[in-house]
Coordinates of N, CA and C in Angstrom, one line a residue:
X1 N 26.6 -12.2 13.4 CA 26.7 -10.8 13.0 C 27.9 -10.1 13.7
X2 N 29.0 -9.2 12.7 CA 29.7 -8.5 13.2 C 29.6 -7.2 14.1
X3 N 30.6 -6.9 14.5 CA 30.4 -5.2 15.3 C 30.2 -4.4 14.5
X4 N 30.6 -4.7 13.3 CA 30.4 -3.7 12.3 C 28.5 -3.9 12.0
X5 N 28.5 -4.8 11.5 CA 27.3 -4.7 11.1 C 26.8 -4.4 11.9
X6 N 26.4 -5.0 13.2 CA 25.6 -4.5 14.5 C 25.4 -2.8 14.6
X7 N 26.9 -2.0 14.3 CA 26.5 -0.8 14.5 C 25.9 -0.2 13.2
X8 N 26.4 -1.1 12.0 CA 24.9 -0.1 10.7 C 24.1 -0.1 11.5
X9 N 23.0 -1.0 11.7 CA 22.1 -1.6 11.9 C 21.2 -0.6 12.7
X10 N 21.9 -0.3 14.2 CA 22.1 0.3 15.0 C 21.8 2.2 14.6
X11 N 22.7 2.2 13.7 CA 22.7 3.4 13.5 C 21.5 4.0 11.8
X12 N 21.0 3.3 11.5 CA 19.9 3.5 10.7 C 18.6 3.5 11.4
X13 N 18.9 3.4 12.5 CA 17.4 3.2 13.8 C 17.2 4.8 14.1
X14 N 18.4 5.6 14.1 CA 18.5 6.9 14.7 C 17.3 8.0 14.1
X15 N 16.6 8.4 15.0 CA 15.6 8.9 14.2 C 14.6 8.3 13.4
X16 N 14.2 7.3 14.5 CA 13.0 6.4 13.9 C 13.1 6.5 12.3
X17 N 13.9 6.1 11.9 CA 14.6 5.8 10.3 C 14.7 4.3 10.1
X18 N 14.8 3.2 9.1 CA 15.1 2.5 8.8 C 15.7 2.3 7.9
X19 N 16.8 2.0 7.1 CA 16.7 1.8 5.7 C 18.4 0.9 5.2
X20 N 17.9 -0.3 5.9 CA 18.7 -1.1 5.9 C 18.0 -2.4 4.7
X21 N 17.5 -2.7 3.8 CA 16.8 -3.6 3.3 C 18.0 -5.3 3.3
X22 N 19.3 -5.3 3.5 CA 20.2 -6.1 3.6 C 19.8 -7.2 4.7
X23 N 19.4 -6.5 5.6 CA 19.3 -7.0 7.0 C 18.5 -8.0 7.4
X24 N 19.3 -9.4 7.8 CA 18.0 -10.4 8.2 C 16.9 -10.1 9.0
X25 N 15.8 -11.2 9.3 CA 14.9 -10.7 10.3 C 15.5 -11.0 11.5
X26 N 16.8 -11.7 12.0 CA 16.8 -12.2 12.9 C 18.3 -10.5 13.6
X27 N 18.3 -10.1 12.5 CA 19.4 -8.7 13.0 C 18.9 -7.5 13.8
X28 N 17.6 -7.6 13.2 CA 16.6 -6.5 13.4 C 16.2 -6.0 15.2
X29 N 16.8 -4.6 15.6 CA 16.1 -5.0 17.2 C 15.2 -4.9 17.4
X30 N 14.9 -5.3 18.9 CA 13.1 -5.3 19.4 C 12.9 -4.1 19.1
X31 N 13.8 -3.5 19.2 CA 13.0 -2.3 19.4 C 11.9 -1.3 18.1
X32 N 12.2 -1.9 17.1 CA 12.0 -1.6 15.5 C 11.0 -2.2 15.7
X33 N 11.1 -3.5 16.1 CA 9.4 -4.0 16.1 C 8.2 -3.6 16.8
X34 N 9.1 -3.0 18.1 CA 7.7 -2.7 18.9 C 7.4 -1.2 18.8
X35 N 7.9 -0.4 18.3 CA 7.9 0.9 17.8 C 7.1 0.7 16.4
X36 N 7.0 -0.1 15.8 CA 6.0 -0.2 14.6 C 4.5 -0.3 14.7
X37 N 5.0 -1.5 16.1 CA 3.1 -2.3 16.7 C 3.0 -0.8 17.4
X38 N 3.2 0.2 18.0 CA 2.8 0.8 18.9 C 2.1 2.1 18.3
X39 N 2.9 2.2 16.5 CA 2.2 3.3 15.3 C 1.7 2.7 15.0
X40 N 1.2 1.4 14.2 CA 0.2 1.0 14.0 C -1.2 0.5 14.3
X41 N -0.6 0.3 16.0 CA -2.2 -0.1 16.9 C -2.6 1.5 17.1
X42 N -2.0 2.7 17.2 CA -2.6 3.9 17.6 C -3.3 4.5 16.0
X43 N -2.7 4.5 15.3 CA -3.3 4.4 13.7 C -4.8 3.4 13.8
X44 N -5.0 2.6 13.3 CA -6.1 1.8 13.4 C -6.5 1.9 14.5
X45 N -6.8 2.3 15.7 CA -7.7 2.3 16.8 C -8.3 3.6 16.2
X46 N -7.3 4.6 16.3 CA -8.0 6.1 15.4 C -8.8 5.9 14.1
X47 N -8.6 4.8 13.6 CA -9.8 4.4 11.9 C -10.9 3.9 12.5
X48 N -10.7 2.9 13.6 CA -12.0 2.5 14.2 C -12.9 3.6 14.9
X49 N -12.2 4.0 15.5 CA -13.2 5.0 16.1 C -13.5 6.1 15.2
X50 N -13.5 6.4 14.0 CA -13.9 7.2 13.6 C -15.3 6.1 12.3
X51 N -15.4 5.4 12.3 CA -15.8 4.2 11.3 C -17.3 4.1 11.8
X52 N -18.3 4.6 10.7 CA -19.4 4.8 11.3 C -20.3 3.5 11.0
X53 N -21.3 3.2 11.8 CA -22.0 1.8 11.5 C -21.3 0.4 12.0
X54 N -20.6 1.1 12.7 CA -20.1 -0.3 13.2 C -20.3 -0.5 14.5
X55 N -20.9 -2.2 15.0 CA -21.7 -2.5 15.8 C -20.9 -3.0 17.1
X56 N -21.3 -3.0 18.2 CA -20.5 -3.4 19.2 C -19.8 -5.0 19.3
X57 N -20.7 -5.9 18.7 CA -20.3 -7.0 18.3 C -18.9 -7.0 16.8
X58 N -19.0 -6.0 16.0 CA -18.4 -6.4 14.9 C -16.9 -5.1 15.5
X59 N -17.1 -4.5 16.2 CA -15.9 -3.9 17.2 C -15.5 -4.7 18.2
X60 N -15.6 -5.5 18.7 CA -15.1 -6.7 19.8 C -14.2 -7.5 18.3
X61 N -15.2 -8.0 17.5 CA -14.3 -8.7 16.8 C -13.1 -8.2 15.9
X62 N -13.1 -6.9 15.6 CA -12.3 -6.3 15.2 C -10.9 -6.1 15.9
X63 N -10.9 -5.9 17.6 CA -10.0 -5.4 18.5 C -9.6 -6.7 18.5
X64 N -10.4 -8.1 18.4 CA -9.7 -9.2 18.8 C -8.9 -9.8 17.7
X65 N -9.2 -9.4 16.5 CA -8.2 -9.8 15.8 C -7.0 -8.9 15.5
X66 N -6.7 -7.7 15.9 CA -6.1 -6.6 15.6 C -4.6 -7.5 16.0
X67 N -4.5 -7.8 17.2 CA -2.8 -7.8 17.8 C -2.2 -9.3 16.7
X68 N -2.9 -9.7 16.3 CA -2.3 -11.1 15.2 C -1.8 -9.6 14.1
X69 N -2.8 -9.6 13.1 CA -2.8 -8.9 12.3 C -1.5 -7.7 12.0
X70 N -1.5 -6.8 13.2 CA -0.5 -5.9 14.2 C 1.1 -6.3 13.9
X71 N 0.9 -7.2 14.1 CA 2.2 -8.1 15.0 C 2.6 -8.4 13.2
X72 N 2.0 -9.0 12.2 CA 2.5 -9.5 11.4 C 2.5 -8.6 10.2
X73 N 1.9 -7.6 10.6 CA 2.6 -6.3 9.3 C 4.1 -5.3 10.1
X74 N 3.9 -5.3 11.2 CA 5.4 -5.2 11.9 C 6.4 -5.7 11.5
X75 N 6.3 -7.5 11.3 CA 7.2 -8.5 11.3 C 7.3 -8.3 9.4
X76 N 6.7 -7.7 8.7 CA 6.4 -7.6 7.4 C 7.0 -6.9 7.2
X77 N 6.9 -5.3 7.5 CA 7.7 -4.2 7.4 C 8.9 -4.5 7.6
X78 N 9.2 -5.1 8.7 CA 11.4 -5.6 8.9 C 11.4 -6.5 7.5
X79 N 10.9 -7.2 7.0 CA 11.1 -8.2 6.1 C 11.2 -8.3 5.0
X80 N 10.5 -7.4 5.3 CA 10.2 -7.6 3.5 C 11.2 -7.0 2.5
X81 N 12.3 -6.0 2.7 CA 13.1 -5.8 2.0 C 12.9 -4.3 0.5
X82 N 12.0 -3.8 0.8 CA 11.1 -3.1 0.2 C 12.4 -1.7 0.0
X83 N 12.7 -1.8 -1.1 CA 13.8 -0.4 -1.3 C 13.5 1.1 -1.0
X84 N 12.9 0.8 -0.2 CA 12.8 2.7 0.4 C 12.1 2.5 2.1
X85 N 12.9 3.7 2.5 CA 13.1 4.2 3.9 C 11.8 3.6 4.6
X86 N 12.2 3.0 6.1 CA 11.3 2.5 6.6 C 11.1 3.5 7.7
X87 N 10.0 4.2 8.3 CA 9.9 5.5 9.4 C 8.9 4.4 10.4
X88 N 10.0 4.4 11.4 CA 8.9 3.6 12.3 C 8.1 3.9 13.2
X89 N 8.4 5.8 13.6 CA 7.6 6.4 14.4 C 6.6 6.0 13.7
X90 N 6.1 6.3 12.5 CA 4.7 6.4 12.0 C 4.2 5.1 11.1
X91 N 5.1 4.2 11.0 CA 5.1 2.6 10.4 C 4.3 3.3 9.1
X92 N 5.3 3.8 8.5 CA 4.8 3.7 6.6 C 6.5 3.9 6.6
X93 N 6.4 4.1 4.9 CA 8.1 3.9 4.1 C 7.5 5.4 3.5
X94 N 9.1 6.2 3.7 CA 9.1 7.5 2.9 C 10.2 7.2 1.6
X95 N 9.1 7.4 0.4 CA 9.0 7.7 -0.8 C 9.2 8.8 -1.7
X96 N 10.4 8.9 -2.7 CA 10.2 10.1 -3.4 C 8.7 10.6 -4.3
X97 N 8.3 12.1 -4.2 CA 6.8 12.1 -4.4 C 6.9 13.0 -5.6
X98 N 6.3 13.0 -7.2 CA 6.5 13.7 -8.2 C 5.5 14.8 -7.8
X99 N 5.6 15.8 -8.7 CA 4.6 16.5 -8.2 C 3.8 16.6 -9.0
X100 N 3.1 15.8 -9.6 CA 2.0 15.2 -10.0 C 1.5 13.7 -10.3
X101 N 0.7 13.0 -10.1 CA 0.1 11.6 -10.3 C 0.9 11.3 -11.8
X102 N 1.8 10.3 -12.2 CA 2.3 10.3 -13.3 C 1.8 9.2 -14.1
X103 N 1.2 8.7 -15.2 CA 0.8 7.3 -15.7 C 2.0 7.4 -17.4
X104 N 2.8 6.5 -17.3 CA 3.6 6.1 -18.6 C 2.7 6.3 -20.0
X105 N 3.2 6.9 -20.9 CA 2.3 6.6 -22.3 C 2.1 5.4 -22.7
X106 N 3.4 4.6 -22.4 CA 3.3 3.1 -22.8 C 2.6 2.1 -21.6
X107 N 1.8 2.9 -21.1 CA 1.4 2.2 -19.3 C 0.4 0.9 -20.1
X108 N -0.5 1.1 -20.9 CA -1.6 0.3 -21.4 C -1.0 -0.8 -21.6
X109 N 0.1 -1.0 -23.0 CA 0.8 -1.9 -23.4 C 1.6 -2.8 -22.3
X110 N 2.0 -2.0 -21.6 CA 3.4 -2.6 -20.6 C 2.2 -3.4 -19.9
X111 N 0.9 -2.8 -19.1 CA -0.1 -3.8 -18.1 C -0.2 -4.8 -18.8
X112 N -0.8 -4.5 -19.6 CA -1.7 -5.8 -20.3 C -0.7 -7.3 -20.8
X113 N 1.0 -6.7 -21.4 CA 1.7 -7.5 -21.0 C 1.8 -9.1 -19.7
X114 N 1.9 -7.5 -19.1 CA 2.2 -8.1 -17.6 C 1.0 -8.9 -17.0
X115 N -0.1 -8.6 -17.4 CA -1.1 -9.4 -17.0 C -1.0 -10.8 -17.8
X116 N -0.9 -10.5 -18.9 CA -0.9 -11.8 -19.7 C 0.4 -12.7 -19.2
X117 N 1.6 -12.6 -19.0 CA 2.5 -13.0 -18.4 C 3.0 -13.4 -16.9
X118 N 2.7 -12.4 -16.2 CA 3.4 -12.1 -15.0 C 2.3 -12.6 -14.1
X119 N 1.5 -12.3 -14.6 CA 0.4 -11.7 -12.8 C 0.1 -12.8 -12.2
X120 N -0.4 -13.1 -11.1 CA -0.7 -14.1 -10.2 C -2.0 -13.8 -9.1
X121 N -2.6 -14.6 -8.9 CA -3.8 -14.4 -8.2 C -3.1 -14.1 -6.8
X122 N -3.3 -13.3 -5.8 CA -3.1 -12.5 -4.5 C -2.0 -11.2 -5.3
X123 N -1.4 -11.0 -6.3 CA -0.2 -10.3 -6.4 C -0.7 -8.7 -5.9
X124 N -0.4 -8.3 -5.6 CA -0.5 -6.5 -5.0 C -0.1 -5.8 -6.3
X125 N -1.1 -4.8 -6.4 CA -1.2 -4.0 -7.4 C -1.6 -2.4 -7.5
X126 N -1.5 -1.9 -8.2 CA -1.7 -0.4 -8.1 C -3.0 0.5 -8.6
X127 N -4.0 1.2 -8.1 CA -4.9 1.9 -8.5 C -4.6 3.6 -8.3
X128 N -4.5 4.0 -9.5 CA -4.8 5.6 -9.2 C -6.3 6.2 -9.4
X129 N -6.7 6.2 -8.1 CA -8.2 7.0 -8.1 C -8.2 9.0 -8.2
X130 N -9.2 9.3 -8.9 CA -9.1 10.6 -8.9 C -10.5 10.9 -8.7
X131 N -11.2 12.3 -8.0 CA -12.3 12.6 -7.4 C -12.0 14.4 -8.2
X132 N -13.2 14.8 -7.3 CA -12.7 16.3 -8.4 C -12.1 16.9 -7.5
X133 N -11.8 16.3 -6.0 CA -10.6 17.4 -5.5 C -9.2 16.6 -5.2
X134 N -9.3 15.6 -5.1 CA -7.9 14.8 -5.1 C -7.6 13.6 -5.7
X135 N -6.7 13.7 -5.9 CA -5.6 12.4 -7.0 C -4.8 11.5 -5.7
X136 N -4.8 9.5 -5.8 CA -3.9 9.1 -5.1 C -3.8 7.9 -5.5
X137 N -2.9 7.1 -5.0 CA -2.0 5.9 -5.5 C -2.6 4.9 -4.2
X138 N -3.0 4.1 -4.9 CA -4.0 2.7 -3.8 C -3.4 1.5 -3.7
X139 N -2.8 0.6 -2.8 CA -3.0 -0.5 -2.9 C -4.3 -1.4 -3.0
X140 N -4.0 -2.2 -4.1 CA -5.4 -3.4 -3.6 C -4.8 -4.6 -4.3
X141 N -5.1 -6.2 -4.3 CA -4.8 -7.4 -4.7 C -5.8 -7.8 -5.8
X142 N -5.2 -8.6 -6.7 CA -6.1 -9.9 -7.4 C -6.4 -10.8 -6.8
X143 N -7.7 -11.0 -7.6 CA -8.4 -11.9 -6.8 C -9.2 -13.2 -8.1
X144 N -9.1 -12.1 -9.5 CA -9.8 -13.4 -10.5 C -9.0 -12.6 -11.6
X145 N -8.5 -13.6 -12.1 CA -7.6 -13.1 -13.5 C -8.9 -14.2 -14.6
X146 N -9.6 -13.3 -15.5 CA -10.1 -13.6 -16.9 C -10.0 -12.8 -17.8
X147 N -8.7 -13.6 -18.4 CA -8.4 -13.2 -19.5 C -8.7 -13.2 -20.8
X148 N -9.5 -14.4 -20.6 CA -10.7 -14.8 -21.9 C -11.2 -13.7 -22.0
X149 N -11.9 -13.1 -21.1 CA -13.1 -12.0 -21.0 C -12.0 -10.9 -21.1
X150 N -11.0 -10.8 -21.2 CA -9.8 -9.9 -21.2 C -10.2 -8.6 -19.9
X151 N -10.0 -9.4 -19.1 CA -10.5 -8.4 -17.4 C -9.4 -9.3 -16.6
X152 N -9.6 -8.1 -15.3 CA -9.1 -8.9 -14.3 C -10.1 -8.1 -13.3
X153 N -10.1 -8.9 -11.5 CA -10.7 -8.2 -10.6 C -10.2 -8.1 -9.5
X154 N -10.4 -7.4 -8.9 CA -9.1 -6.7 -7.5 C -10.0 -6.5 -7.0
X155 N -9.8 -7.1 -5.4 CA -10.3 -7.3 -4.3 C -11.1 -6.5 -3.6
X156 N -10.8 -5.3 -3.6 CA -11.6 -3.6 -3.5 C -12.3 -2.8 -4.3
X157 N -11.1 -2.8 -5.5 CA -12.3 -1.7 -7.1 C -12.9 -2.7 -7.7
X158 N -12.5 -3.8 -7.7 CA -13.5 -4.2 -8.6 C -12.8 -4.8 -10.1
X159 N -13.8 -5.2 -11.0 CA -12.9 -5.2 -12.6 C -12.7 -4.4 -13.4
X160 N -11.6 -4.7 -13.6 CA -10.6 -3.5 -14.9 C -10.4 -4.5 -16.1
X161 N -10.5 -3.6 -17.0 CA -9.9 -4.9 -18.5 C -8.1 -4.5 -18.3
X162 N -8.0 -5.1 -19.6 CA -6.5 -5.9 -19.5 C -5.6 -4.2 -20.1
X163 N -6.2 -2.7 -19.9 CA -5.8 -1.9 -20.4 C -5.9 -0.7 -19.0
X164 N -5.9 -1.8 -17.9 CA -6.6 -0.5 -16.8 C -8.0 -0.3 -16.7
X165 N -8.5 -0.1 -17.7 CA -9.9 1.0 -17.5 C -10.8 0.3 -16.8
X166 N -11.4 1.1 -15.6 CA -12.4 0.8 -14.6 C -13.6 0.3 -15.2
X167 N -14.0 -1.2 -15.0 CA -15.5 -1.6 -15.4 C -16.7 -1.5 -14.4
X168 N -16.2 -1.2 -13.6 CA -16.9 -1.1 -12.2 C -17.4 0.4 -11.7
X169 N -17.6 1.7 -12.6 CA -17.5 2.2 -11.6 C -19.0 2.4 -10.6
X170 N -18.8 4.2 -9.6 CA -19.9 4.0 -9.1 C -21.2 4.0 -9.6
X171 N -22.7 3.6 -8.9 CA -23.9 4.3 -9.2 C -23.8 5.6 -9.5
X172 N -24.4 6.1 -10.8 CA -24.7 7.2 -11.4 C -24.6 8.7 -10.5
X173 N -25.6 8.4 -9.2 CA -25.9 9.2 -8.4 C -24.2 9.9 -7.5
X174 N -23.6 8.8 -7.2 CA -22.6 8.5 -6.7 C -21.4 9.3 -7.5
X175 N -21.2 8.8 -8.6 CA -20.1 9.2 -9.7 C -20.6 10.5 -10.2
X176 N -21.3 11.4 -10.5 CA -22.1 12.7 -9.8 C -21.6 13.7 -9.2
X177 N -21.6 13.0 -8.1 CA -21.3 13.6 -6.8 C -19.9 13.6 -6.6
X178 N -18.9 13.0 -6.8 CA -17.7 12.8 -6.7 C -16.9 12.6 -8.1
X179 N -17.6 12.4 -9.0 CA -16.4 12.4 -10.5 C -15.6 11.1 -10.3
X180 N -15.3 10.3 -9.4 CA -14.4 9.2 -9.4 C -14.0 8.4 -10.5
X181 N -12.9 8.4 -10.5 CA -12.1 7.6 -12.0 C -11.4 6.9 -10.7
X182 N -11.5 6.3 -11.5 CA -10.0 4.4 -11.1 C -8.9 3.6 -12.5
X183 N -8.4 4.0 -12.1 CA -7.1 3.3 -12.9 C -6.2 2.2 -12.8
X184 N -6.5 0.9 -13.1 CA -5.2 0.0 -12.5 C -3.9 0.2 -13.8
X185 N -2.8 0.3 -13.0 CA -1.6 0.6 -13.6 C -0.9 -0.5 -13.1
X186 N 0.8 -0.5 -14.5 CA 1.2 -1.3 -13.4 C 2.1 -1.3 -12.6
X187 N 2.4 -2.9 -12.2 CA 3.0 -2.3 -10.5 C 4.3 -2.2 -10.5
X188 N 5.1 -1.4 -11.1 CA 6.6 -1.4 -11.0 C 6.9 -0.7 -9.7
X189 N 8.3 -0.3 -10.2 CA 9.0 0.2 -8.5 C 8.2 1.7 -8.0
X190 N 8.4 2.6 -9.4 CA 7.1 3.8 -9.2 C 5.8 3.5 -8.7
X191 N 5.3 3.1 -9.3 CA 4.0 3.2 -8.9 C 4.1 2.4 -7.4
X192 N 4.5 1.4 -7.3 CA 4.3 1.1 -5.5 C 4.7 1.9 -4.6
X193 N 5.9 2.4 -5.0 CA 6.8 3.3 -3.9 C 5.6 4.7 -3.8
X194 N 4.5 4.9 -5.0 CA 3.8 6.5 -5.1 C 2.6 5.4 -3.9
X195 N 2.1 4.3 -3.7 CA 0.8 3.9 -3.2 C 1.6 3.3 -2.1
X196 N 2.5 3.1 -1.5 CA 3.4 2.5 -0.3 C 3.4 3.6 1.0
X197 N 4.2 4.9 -0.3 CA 4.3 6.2 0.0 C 2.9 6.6 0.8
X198 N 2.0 6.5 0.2 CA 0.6 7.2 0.6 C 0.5 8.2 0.0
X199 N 1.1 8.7 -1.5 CA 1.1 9.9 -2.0 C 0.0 10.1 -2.6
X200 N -0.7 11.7 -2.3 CA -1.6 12.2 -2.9 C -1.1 13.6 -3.7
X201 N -2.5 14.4 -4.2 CA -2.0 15.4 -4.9 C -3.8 16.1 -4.8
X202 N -3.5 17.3 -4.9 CA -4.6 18.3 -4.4 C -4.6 18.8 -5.8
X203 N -5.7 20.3 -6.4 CA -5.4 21.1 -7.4 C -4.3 22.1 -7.1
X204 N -3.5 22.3 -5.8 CA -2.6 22.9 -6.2 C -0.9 22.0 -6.2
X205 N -1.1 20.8 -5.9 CA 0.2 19.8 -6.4 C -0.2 18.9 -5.1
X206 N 1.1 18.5 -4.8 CA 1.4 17.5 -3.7 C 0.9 17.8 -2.4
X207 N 0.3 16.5 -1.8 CA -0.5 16.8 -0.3 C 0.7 15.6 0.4
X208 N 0.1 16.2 1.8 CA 1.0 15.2 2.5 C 0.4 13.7 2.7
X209 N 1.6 12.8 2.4 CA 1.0 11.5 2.7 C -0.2 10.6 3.7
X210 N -1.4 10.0 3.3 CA -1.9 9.8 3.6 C -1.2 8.1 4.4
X211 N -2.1 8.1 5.4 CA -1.4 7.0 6.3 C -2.0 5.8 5.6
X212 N -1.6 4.7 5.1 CA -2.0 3.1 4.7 C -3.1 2.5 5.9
X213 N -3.7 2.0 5.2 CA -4.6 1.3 6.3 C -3.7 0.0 6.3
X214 N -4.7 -1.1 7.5 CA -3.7 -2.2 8.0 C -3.5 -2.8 6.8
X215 N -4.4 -2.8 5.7 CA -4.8 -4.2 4.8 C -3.4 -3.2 3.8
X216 N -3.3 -2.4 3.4 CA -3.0 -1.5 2.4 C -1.2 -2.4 2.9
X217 N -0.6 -1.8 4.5 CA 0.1 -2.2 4.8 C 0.4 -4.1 4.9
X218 N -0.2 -4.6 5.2 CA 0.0 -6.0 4.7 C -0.2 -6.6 3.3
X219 N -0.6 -5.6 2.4 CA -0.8 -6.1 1.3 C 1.2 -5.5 0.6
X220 N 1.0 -5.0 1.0 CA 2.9 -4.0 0.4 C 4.0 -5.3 1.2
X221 N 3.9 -6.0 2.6 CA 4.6 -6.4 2.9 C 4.7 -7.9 2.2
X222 N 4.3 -8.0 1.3 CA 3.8 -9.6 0.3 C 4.2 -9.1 -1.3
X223 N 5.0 -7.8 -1.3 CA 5.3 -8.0 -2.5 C 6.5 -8.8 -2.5
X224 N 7.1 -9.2 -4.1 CA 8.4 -9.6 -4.5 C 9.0 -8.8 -4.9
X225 N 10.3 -7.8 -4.5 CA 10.9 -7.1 -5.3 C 12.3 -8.1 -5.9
X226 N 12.3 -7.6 -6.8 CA 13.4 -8.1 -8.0 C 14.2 -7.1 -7.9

């Protein structure tokens, strides 16, 4: 690596900023990495302690697997090459945010394409959930592609057919109480950059980004961008 390069490198750090996606892992400084483990272990210790029902045994095992886990969405974030700004004070990527939840007219056609062609079992994918007071953009993975049955099923919501539409949703009582819609869309540069981002949207427009959980974040650092 040149002096040149060294000082981009160097100087996209300024202001806990990143947005170098060029840059091997081996250019990258310590210091990017341990500024990511140090927002992310303070992030998830704050999810645990707020996480109700959880037992002192299933908290030991939680803490003990955290610093693997930690360590390799850190090493994921430098890596992965993900075309938008990496902020390492708070380990998420800042994202342009529309000011509203946007779904393509041609969104049905273009998924179900893409499922039939593209998709792959673990691939990272996009859910827009909506409640009656807020709209947001989800990571979750595949987990069973049946296309016979013209469905697929993702690891968290559940199965959607080959058009998006939620087959899963909640008990009666549940969907009620909250209105919940789920939408799988698909996962182009928008839609990841809106669920990477953590964008949400209130009834009166845009809320501030909600923080990724670990899984949300390790699942974004396993995409392929083209």
């Amino acid at each position: 690596m040149n002096e040149n390069q060294q000082a981009d490198i160097f100087q996209a750090l300024h202001g806990g900023y990143v947005n170098s996606p060029q840059a091997t892992p081996d250019q990258w400084p310590a210091a990017a990495f341990a500024e990511l483990c140090n927002a992310l272990y303070e992030r998830e210790l704050q999810q645990l302690a707020q996480q109700l029902g959880l037992t002192v045994q299933g908290l030991q095992k939680r803490l003990r697997s955290l610093p693997y886990y930690i360590q390799q969405a850190a090493r994921g974030m430098l890596q992965c090459g993900a075309p938008f700004v990496l902020d390492l004070q708070n380990a998420s990527w800042q994202t342009p945010q529309k000011t509203k939840l946007q779904t393509a007219a041609k969104q049905t056609t273009k998924l179900s394409n893409w499922l039939h062609k593209h998709a792959k079992l673990g691939d990272a994918v996009v859910i827009h959930v909506q409640t009656q007071h807020l709209q947001k953009a989800v990571l979750d993975s595949l987990d069973r592609l049946d296309l016979a049955q013209q469905r697929v099923h993702c690891n968290h919501w559940g199965w959607f057919d080959l058009q998006g539409q939620w087959l899963d949703p909640l008990p009666a009582h549940e969907a009620a109480a909250t209105a919940m819609q789920a939408v799988l869309v698909l996962p182009d540069k928008y839609h990841l950059g809106a669920a990477m981002g953590g964008h949400q949207w209130g009834h009166k427009g845009k809320l501030d980004p909600r923080p990724l959980s670990l899984r949300e974040v390790l699942l974004a650092t396993r995409i392929q961008w083209r």
